[in-house]
Amino acid sequence: MTDDLFDSLSIRETELRNRVMVSPMCQYSCDRDGLATDWHEVHLGSRATGGAGVVMTEATAVEPRGRITPNDLGIWSDDHGDALAPVADFISKRGATPAIQLAHAGRKASKNSPWEGSDPLGPDEGGWETVAPSADPYPYEEGETETRKMDDDDIESVVDAFAAGAERALDAGFEIAEVHAAHGYLLHEFLSPVTNDRDDEYGGDFEGRTRLVREVTAAVREVWPDDKPVFVRLSASDWLPDRESWTLDDTAELAPLLAEAGADLVDVSSGGIHPDQQIPQTGPNYQVRYAERVGEATDALVGAVGGITEPKQADALIRNDRADLAIVGREHLRDPYFTLHAAEELGAGDRVEWPVQYRRATQ
Ligand code: FNR
């Protein structure tokens, strides 16, 4: 019998109640210093109440300069862990698996929120110095900011910061740690020849450019308990066919190395490294074939994300063995109860649990 969307999935000793994951989505809603607020608790808690198997936080910065905006979540001190603990606890109580995306924004850090324009912020505007593998800044339309090329100490401190962030996340009650190595942020910047001009051991060939993400994955795995899963999110392609860039072949080569470093699932996204990217299409399932390709290349599980909005579509991904998790982003903003509604639509109402408080809604 093939699995479907409502079958549970065991990864190590962690059992996910179904195959739907809430994709990490920045909320730009910290009042100060990366501390979670009641917004995070209600927002993520609602999606857990809505039946998803895994509820993942937004990109959570492992050091202050790794935030995209001043209002992003952080996990660089014990206070951050304390602020996130009630969020993880509520998600767990609702039967979902709480997950955290550990992140560093690299040269794409220090901007304001989308509703303020996503403009780069200089140090005199509440921003900060950004760091990256090379000194090239992200080519914003509004003009260039400065980025400092990381030295050996910076690199070592980033590996340590991911590990320390993971330890705090574990203490806060999270069950899954995801390393964010996609979308043009720091770890992806190391992977891509577009953004990595280093001639030391963290640059140059495939081995050099992939070293940091392999080290970070291993460092997170080292502190994350053996019975709990580690995920890594990758951009499968830079979408820059006219220049030397990170490609699907590279991703397929990296995936098994990440599995060796301790990753249990590769969450397959794409793009984000450069504004010249040409994404061939962005409709339904637009990144699924990349997840399939990665799945063929590694024994690790794969998650598909991007343009998954319909229950039948999500269910078909699992039934046809195209991915192990259906990762749903924007549809979860439209409908926090996506999974409960999907069960209704697919005739699987008896395989999900409405909160007892809401049972009258099912009669
Ligand atoms: C995102 N996305 C995203 N991705 C990520 O890895 N970390 C993040 O913090 C964010 N933040 C974020 C905020 C918002 C408001 C959106 C809409 C998206 C990308 C997201 O996780 C997902 O990969 C894409 O939205 C594609 O999936 P959907 O939306 O088509 O299901």
Short mmCIF file of C-alpha atoms and ligand atoms in Angstrom, two decimals:
data_model
loop_
_atom_site.label_atom_id
_atom_site.label_comp_id
_atom_site.label_asym_id
_atom_site.label_seq_id
_atom_site.Cartn_x
_atom_site.Cartn_y
_atom_site.Cartn_z
CA MET A 1 0.00 0.00 0.00
CA THR A 2 1.29 3.42 -0.86
CA ASP A 3 1.34 6.18 1.72
CA ASP A 4 -0.94 9.16 1.46
CA LEU A 5 -1.09 12.65 2.92
CA PHE A 6 -2.64 11.50 6.20
CA ASP A 7 -0.27 8.65 6.95
CA SER A 8 2.15 9.33 9.76
CA LEU A 9 5.86 9.43 9.06
CA SER A 10 8.56 8.34 11.49
CA ILE A 11 11.93 10.02 11.15
CA ARG A 12 14.36 8.62 13.71
CA GLU A 13 12.13 8.44 16.84
CA THR A 14 9.98 11.41 15.90
CA GLU A 15 6.56 10.60 14.53
CA LEU A 16 4.90 13.20 12.33
CA ARG A 17 1.13 12.80 12.43
CA ASN A 18 0.78 13.45 8.68
CA ARG A 19 2.78 14.67 5.66
CA VAL A 20 1.87 18.36 5.69
CA MET A 21 4.48 20.87 6.85
CA VAL A 22 3.98 24.58 7.36
CA SER A 23 6.79 26.15 5.35
CA PRO A 24 9.01 28.62 7.22
CA MET A 25 7.67 32.14 6.66
CA CYS A 26 9.13 35.34 8.10
CA GLN A 27 6.58 37.37 10.02
CA TYR A 28 8.74 40.47 10.68
CA SER A 29 6.91 40.73 13.97
CA CYS A 30 9.48 40.84 16.76
CA ASP A 31 9.22 44.10 18.67
CA ARG A 32 12.86 44.01 19.57
CA ASP A 33 16.04 41.99 19.49
CA GLY A 34 14.67 38.83 17.87
CA LEU A 35 12.46 37.78 20.79
CA ALA A 36 9.28 35.86 19.92
CA THR A 37 6.03 37.65 20.69
CA ASP A 38 2.37 36.71 21.10
CA TRP A 39 2.11 37.02 17.28
CA HIS A 40 4.41 34.02 16.83
CA GLU A 41 2.52 31.98 19.38
CA VAL A 42 -0.89 32.69 17.85
CA HIS A 43 0.29 32.47 14.23
CA LEU A 44 2.20 29.18 14.57
CA GLY A 45 -0.24 27.86 17.16
CA SER A 46 -3.16 28.37 14.74
CA ARG A 47 -1.42 26.31 12.06
CA ALA A 48 -0.83 23.52 14.60
CA THR A 49 -4.50 23.72 15.56
CA GLY A 50 -5.26 23.51 11.84
CA GLY A 51 -3.87 19.99 11.66
CA ALA A 52 -0.45 20.29 9.98
CA GLY A 53 2.02 17.53 10.83
CA VAL A 54 5.01 19.85 11.19
CA VAL A 55 4.90 23.53 12.06
CA MET A 56 8.16 25.31 11.32
CA THR A 57 9.17 28.75 12.56
CA GLU A 58 10.34 31.45 10.21
CA ALA A 59 14.07 31.86 9.53
CA THR A 60 15.48 32.28 13.04
CA ALA A 61 18.81 34.05 13.15
CA VAL A 62 21.70 32.37 14.93
CA GLU A 63 23.44 35.71 15.42
CA PRO A 64 22.13 39.31 15.34
CA ARG A 65 23.79 40.20 12.04
CA GLY A 66 22.14 37.14 10.48
CA ARG A 67 18.64 38.65 10.64
CA ILE A 68 17.05 39.77 7.38
CA THR A 69 15.24 42.60 9.18
CA PRO A 70 15.42 44.05 12.71
CA ASN A 71 12.05 42.36 13.34
CA ASP A 72 13.11 38.76 12.62
CA LEU A 73 13.24 35.98 15.17
CA GLY A 74 16.60 35.13 16.76
CA ILE A 75 18.07 32.33 18.85
CA TRP A 76 21.41 33.82 19.87
CA SER A 77 20.79 33.94 23.65
CA ASP A 78 18.98 31.96 26.31
CA ASP A 79 16.32 34.70 26.47
CA HIS A 80 15.48 33.89 22.86
CA GLY A 81 15.00 30.23 23.75
CA ASP A 82 12.80 31.22 26.71
CA ALA A 83 10.63 33.39 24.44
CA LEU A 84 10.20 30.54 21.94
CA ALA A 85 9.49 27.81 24.52
CA PRO A 86 5.74 28.59 24.84
CA VAL A 87 5.47 28.55 21.03
CA ALA A 88 7.03 25.08 20.78
CA ASP A 89 4.97 23.89 23.75
CA PHE A 90 1.66 25.00 22.22
CA ILE A 91 2.50 23.40 18.86
CA SER A 92 3.33 20.11 20.63
CA LYS A 93 0.17 20.21 22.72
CA ARG A 94 -1.84 20.50 19.51
CA GLY A 95 -0.26 17.27 18.25
CA ALA A 96 2.01 18.86 15.64
CA THR A 97 5.80 18.54 15.60
CA PRO A 98 7.50 21.85 16.39
CA ALA A 99 10.38 22.70 14.04
CA ILE A 100 12.74 25.64 13.87
CA GLN A 101 14.58 27.00 10.86
CA LEU A 102 18.09 28.09 11.89
CA ALA A 103 19.32 30.84 9.61
CA HIS A 104 21.88 33.47 8.74
CA ALA A 105 21.02 36.04 6.07
CA GLY A 106 24.61 36.85 5.01
CA ARG A 107 24.72 39.73 2.51
CA LYS A 108 20.91 39.84 2.32
CA ALA A 109 20.67 40.88 5.98
CA SER A 110 19.86 44.34 7.32
CA LYS A 111 16.74 45.36 5.41
CA ASN A 112 13.37 46.62 6.49
CA SER A 113 10.18 44.56 6.23
CA PRO A 114 8.30 44.01 2.94
CA TRP A 115 5.53 46.40 3.99
CA GLU A 116 8.21 49.08 4.58
CA GLY A 117 9.72 48.38 1.14
CA SER A 118 12.39 45.69 1.82
CA ASP A 119 15.01 48.42 1.48
CA PRO A 120 18.56 47.83 2.68
CA LEU A 121 19.19 49.59 6.00
CA GLY A 122 22.52 51.27 6.68
CA PRO A 123 24.01 51.33 10.19
CA ASP A 124 22.57 54.84 10.73
CA GLU A 125 19.05 53.61 9.88
CA GLY A 126 18.84 50.79 12.41
CA GLY A 127 20.77 48.37 10.20
CA TRP A 128 24.17 46.74 10.64
CA GLU A 129 27.25 45.55 8.77
CA THR A 130 26.53 42.45 6.71
CA VAL A 131 29.01 39.63 6.14
CA ALA A 132 29.36 37.19 3.25
CA PRO A 133 31.86 34.87 1.56
CA SER A 134 32.89 37.70 -0.78
CA ALA A 135 32.86 41.49 -0.44
CA ASP A 136 30.30 41.89 -3.24
CA PRO A 137 27.04 43.33 -1.95
CA TYR A 138 23.64 42.13 -3.14
CA PRO A 139 22.76 44.25 -6.18
CA TYR A 140 19.67 46.03 -4.88
CA GLU A 141 17.79 48.26 -7.30
CA GLU A 142 18.08 51.17 -4.87
CA GLY A 143 21.86 50.96 -4.91
CA GLU A 144 24.58 49.02 -3.24
CA THR A 145 25.32 48.57 0.43
CA GLU A 146 28.58 47.29 1.81
CA THR A 147 29.35 43.71 2.70
CA ARG A 148 32.44 42.53 4.50
CA LYS A 149 34.21 39.37 3.35
CA MET A 150 34.27 36.88 6.21
CA ASP A 151 37.61 35.85 7.70
CA ASP A 152 38.45 32.54 9.39
CA ASP A 153 37.17 33.74 12.77
CA ASP A 154 33.85 34.83 11.26
CA ILE A 155 33.42 31.41 9.66
CA GLU A 156 34.25 29.56 12.85
CA SER A 157 31.89 31.75 14.84
CA VAL A 158 29.06 31.07 12.39
CA VAL A 159 29.47 27.29 12.74
CA ASP A 160 29.47 27.71 16.52
CA ALA A 161 26.43 30.00 16.37
CA PHE A 162 24.40 27.40 14.42
CA ALA A 163 25.33 24.74 16.98
CA ALA A 164 24.57 27.01 19.96
CA GLY A 165 21.27 28.05 18.36
CA ALA A 166 20.35 24.40 17.91
CA GLU A 167 21.11 23.67 21.56
CA ARG A 168 18.87 26.51 22.68
CA ALA A 169 16.14 25.41 20.28
CA LEU A 170 16.28 21.92 21.74
CA ASP A 171 15.97 23.30 25.28
CA ALA A 172 13.02 25.37 24.08
CA GLY A 173 11.21 22.17 23.03
CA PHE A 174 11.71 21.97 19.26
CA GLU A 175 11.88 18.48 17.75
CA ILE A 176 13.23 19.28 14.29
CA ALA A 177 16.08 21.64 13.42
CA GLU A 178 16.28 22.84 9.82
CA VAL A 179 19.48 24.44 8.50
CA HIS A 180 18.54 27.21 6.04
CA ALA A 181 20.96 26.93 3.13
CA ALA A 182 18.68 28.35 0.43
CA HIS A 183 17.34 31.59 -1.08
CA GLY A 184 20.60 33.49 -1.40
CA TYR A 185 21.32 33.70 2.31
CA LEU A 186 24.68 33.01 3.91
CA LEU A 187 25.10 29.24 3.43
CA HIS A 188 23.75 29.42 -0.13
CA GLU A 189 26.17 32.31 -0.77
CA PHE A 190 29.02 29.95 0.10
CA LEU A 191 27.61 27.24 -2.20
CA SER A 192 27.21 29.42 -5.27
CA PRO A 193 30.13 30.53 -7.46
CA VAL A 194 28.06 33.67 -8.14
CA THR A 195 28.66 34.86 -4.58
CA ASN A 196 31.75 32.95 -3.48
CA ASP A 197 35.08 34.20 -4.88
CA ARG A 198 37.21 32.80 -2.05
CA ASP A 199 40.48 31.10 -2.75
CA ASP A 200 40.74 29.44 0.67
CA GLU A 201 39.32 26.09 1.78
CA TYR A 202 35.77 27.54 1.85
CA GLY A 203 35.78 28.54 -1.82
CA GLY A 204 36.95 27.45 -5.23
CA ASP A 205 35.74 24.03 -6.29
CA PHE A 206 32.60 22.12 -5.27
CA GLU A 207 34.31 20.68 -2.22
CA GLY A 208 35.43 24.09 -0.98
CA ARG A 209 32.14 25.86 -1.61
CA THR A 210 30.12 23.11 0.06
CA ARG A 211 32.42 22.88 3.09
CA LEU A 212 30.57 25.38 5.28
CA VAL A 213 27.12 23.88 4.81
CA ARG A 214 28.52 20.41 5.47
CA GLU A 215 30.26 21.67 8.62
CA VAL A 216 27.16 23.50 9.85
CA THR A 217 24.96 20.44 9.23
CA ALA A 218 27.43 18.22 11.10
CA ALA A 219 27.68 20.74 13.96
CA VAL A 220 23.90 20.89 14.32
CA ARG A 221 23.66 17.09 14.11
CA GLU A 222 26.31 16.82 16.82
CA VAL A 223 24.19 18.72 19.36
CA TRP A 224 20.79 17.51 18.13
CA PRO A 225 19.76 14.22 19.81
CA ASP A 226 20.08 11.00 17.81
CA ASP A 227 16.35 10.37 18.07
CA LYS A 228 15.35 13.71 16.51
CA PRO A 229 15.45 14.84 12.86
CA VAL A 230 17.64 17.43 11.17
CA PHE A 231 16.48 18.97 7.86
CA VAL A 232 18.39 21.15 5.41
CA ARG A 233 16.71 23.57 2.97
CA LEU A 234 18.57 24.03 -0.31
CA SER A 235 18.02 26.11 -3.40
CA ALA A 236 18.17 23.48 -6.13
CA SER A 237 19.24 26.04 -8.73
CA ASP A 238 20.34 29.68 -8.93
CA TRP A 239 18.33 30.02 -12.17
CA LEU A 240 21.26 31.77 -13.85
CA PRO A 241 21.85 29.60 -16.92
CA ASP A 242 24.12 32.16 -18.61
CA ARG A 243 26.83 32.18 -15.98
CA GLU A 244 28.69 29.83 -13.69
CA SER A 245 26.22 29.21 -10.90
CA TRP A 246 24.75 26.64 -8.50
CA THR A 247 22.82 24.01 -10.47
CA LEU A 248 20.49 21.08 -10.00
CA ASP A 249 23.41 18.71 -10.68
CA ASP A 250 25.34 20.36 -7.83
CA THR A 251 22.33 19.95 -5.53
CA ALA A 252 22.02 16.27 -6.45
CA GLU A 253 25.73 15.81 -5.67
CA LEU A 254 25.48 17.66 -2.35
CA ALA A 255 22.36 15.93 -1.01
CA PRO A 256 24.03 12.59 -0.15
CA LEU A 257 26.94 14.45 1.48
CA LEU A 258 24.48 16.28 3.70
CA ALA A 259 22.84 12.97 4.55
CA GLU A 260 26.29 11.70 5.58
CA ALA A 261 26.71 14.83 7.71
CA GLY A 262 23.48 13.94 9.51
CA ALA A 263 20.60 15.43 7.54
CA ASP A 264 17.46 13.29 7.47
CA LEU A 265 15.49 15.33 4.95
CA VAL A 266 16.37 17.77 2.20
CA ASP A 267 13.77 20.50 1.77
CA VAL A 268 14.06 21.45 -1.90
CA SER A 269 13.42 25.06 -2.86
CA SER A 270 15.21 27.23 -5.45
CA GLY A 271 16.48 30.68 -6.38
CA GLY A 272 17.25 33.83 -4.42
CA ILE A 273 20.94 34.35 -5.09
CA HIS A 274 20.72 37.17 -7.64
CA PRO A 275 18.00 39.45 -9.06
CA ASP A 276 18.90 38.37 -12.64
CA GLN A 277 17.50 34.90 -11.95
CA GLN A 278 15.15 33.54 -14.60
CA ILE A 279 12.68 31.17 -12.99
CA PRO A 280 11.21 29.04 -15.80
CA GLN A 281 7.77 28.80 -14.19
CA THR A 282 6.19 29.42 -10.82
CA GLY A 283 2.84 27.66 -11.05
CA PRO A 284 1.55 24.60 -9.21
CA ASN A 285 4.27 22.13 -8.11
CA TYR A 286 6.93 24.29 -9.75
CA GLN A 287 9.80 22.87 -7.70
CA VAL A 288 8.57 19.30 -7.31
CA ARG A 289 10.69 17.87 -10.09
CA TYR A 290 13.79 19.18 -8.29
CA ALA A 291 12.71 17.39 -5.12
CA GLU A 292 12.28 14.22 -7.19
CA ARG A 293 15.75 14.56 -8.66
CA VAL A 294 17.24 15.07 -5.19
CA GLY A 295 15.27 12.08 -3.93
CA GLU A 296 16.84 9.91 -6.61
CA ALA A 297 20.31 11.09 -5.57
CA THR A 298 20.11 10.40 -1.84
CA ASP A 299 18.72 8.01 0.75
CA ALA A 300 17.57 11.04 2.76
CA LEU A 301 13.91 11.97 2.65
CA VAL A 302 12.83 14.95 0.56
CA GLY A 303 10.31 17.70 1.01
CA ALA A 304 8.65 19.43 -1.93
CA VAL A 305 7.65 23.09 -1.67
CA GLY A 306 6.32 25.74 -4.00
CA GLY A 307 2.86 26.17 -5.47
CA ILE A 308 1.23 23.44 -3.40
CA THR A 309 -2.23 24.76 -2.65
CA GLU A 310 -4.77 22.01 -3.29
CA PRO A 311 -5.46 18.96 -1.10
CA LYS A 312 -5.52 16.55 -4.07
CA GLN A 313 -2.26 17.96 -5.32
CA ALA A 314 -0.54 17.54 -1.95
CA ASP A 315 -1.96 14.03 -1.56
CA ALA A 316 -0.79 13.03 -5.06
CA LEU A 317 2.79 14.06 -4.25
CA ILE A 318 2.87 11.54 -1.43
CA ARG A 319 0.85 8.80 -3.16
CA ASN A 320 3.03 8.97 -6.27
CA ASP A 321 6.18 8.93 -4.16
CA ARG A 322 7.37 12.24 -5.55
CA ALA A 323 8.19 13.60 -2.09
CA ASP A 324 7.98 12.56 1.57
CA LEU A 325 6.55 15.85 2.85
CA ALA A 326 4.22 18.34 1.19
CA ILE A 327 5.49 21.71 2.37
CA VAL A 328 2.85 24.41 2.12
CA GLY A 329 3.63 28.10 2.49
CA ARG A 330 1.25 30.80 1.30
CA GLU A 331 -1.80 28.54 1.34
CA HIS A 332 -1.26 28.31 5.09
CA LEU A 333 -1.47 32.10 5.26
CA ARG A 334 -4.82 31.90 3.48
CA ASP A 335 -6.06 28.93 5.48
CA PRO A 336 -4.50 27.99 8.82
CA TYR A 337 -6.80 24.93 8.80
CA PHE A 338 -5.47 23.65 5.48
CA THR A 339 -4.95 20.08 6.73
CA LEU A 340 -8.35 19.77 8.41
CA HIS A 341 -10.04 21.14 5.30
CA ALA A 342 -7.94 18.84 3.08
CA ALA A 343 -9.09 15.83 5.08
CA GLU A 344 -12.70 16.86 4.65
CA GLU A 345 -12.25 17.34 0.90
CA LEU A 346 -10.44 14.02 0.47
CA GLY A 347 -12.92 12.03 2.50
CA ALA A 348 -10.41 11.43 5.28
CA GLY A 349 -12.22 13.28 8.04
CA ASP A 350 -11.78 10.35 10.41
CA ARG A 351 -7.98 10.47 10.05
CA VAL A 352 -7.45 13.94 11.50
CA GLU A 353 -8.42 15.34 14.83
CA TRP A 354 -10.36 18.55 15.12
CA PRO A 355 -9.71 20.25 18.46
CA VAL A 356 -12.45 19.18 20.86
CA GLN A 357 -13.33 22.84 21.27
CA TYR A 358 -14.21 22.97 17.55
CA ARG A 359 -16.00 19.62 17.16
CA ARG A 360 -19.40 21.20 16.69
CA ALA A 361 -18.03 22.55 13.42
CA THR A 362 -17.81 19.01 12.07
CA GLN A 363 -21.43 18.08 12.78
C1 FNR B 1 8.69 32.85 2.74
N1 FNR B 1 9.64 31.87 2.45
C2 FNR B 1 10.62 31.59 3.37
N2 FNR B 1 11.47 30.53 3.17
C3 FNR B 1 12.37 30.18 4.10
O1 FNR B 1 13.11 29.22 3.90
N3 FNR B 1 12.45 30.89 5.28
C4 FNR B 1 11.66 31.96 5.54
O2 FNR B 1 11.73 32.53 6.63
C5 FNR B 1 10.75 32.36 4.54
N4 FNR B 1 9.94 33.46 4.72
C6 FNR B 1 8.86 33.65 3.88
C7 FNR B 1 7.89 34.62 4.20
C8 FNR B 1 6.75 34.75 3.43
C9 FNR B 1 5.70 35.74 3.82
C10 FNR B 1 6.57 33.91 2.28
C11 FNR B 1 5.33 34.02 1.43
C12 FNR B 1 7.55 33.01 1.94
C13 FNR B 1 9.42 30.94 1.33
C14 FNR B 1 8.39 29.87 1.72
O3 FNR B 1 8.85 29.08 2.79
C15 FNR B 1 8.08 28.94 0.53
O4 FNR B 1 9.24 28.25 0.18
C16 FNR B 1 7.54 29.72 -0.69
O5 FNR B 1 6.55 30.65 -0.30
C17 FNR B 1 6.98 28.78 -1.75
O6 FNR B 1 5.94 27.99 -1.20
P1 FNR B 1 4.37 28.37 -1.43
O7 FNR B 1 4.12 29.68 -0.76
O8 FNR B 1 4.17 28.44 -2.92
O9 FNR B 1 3.63 27.24 -0.80
#
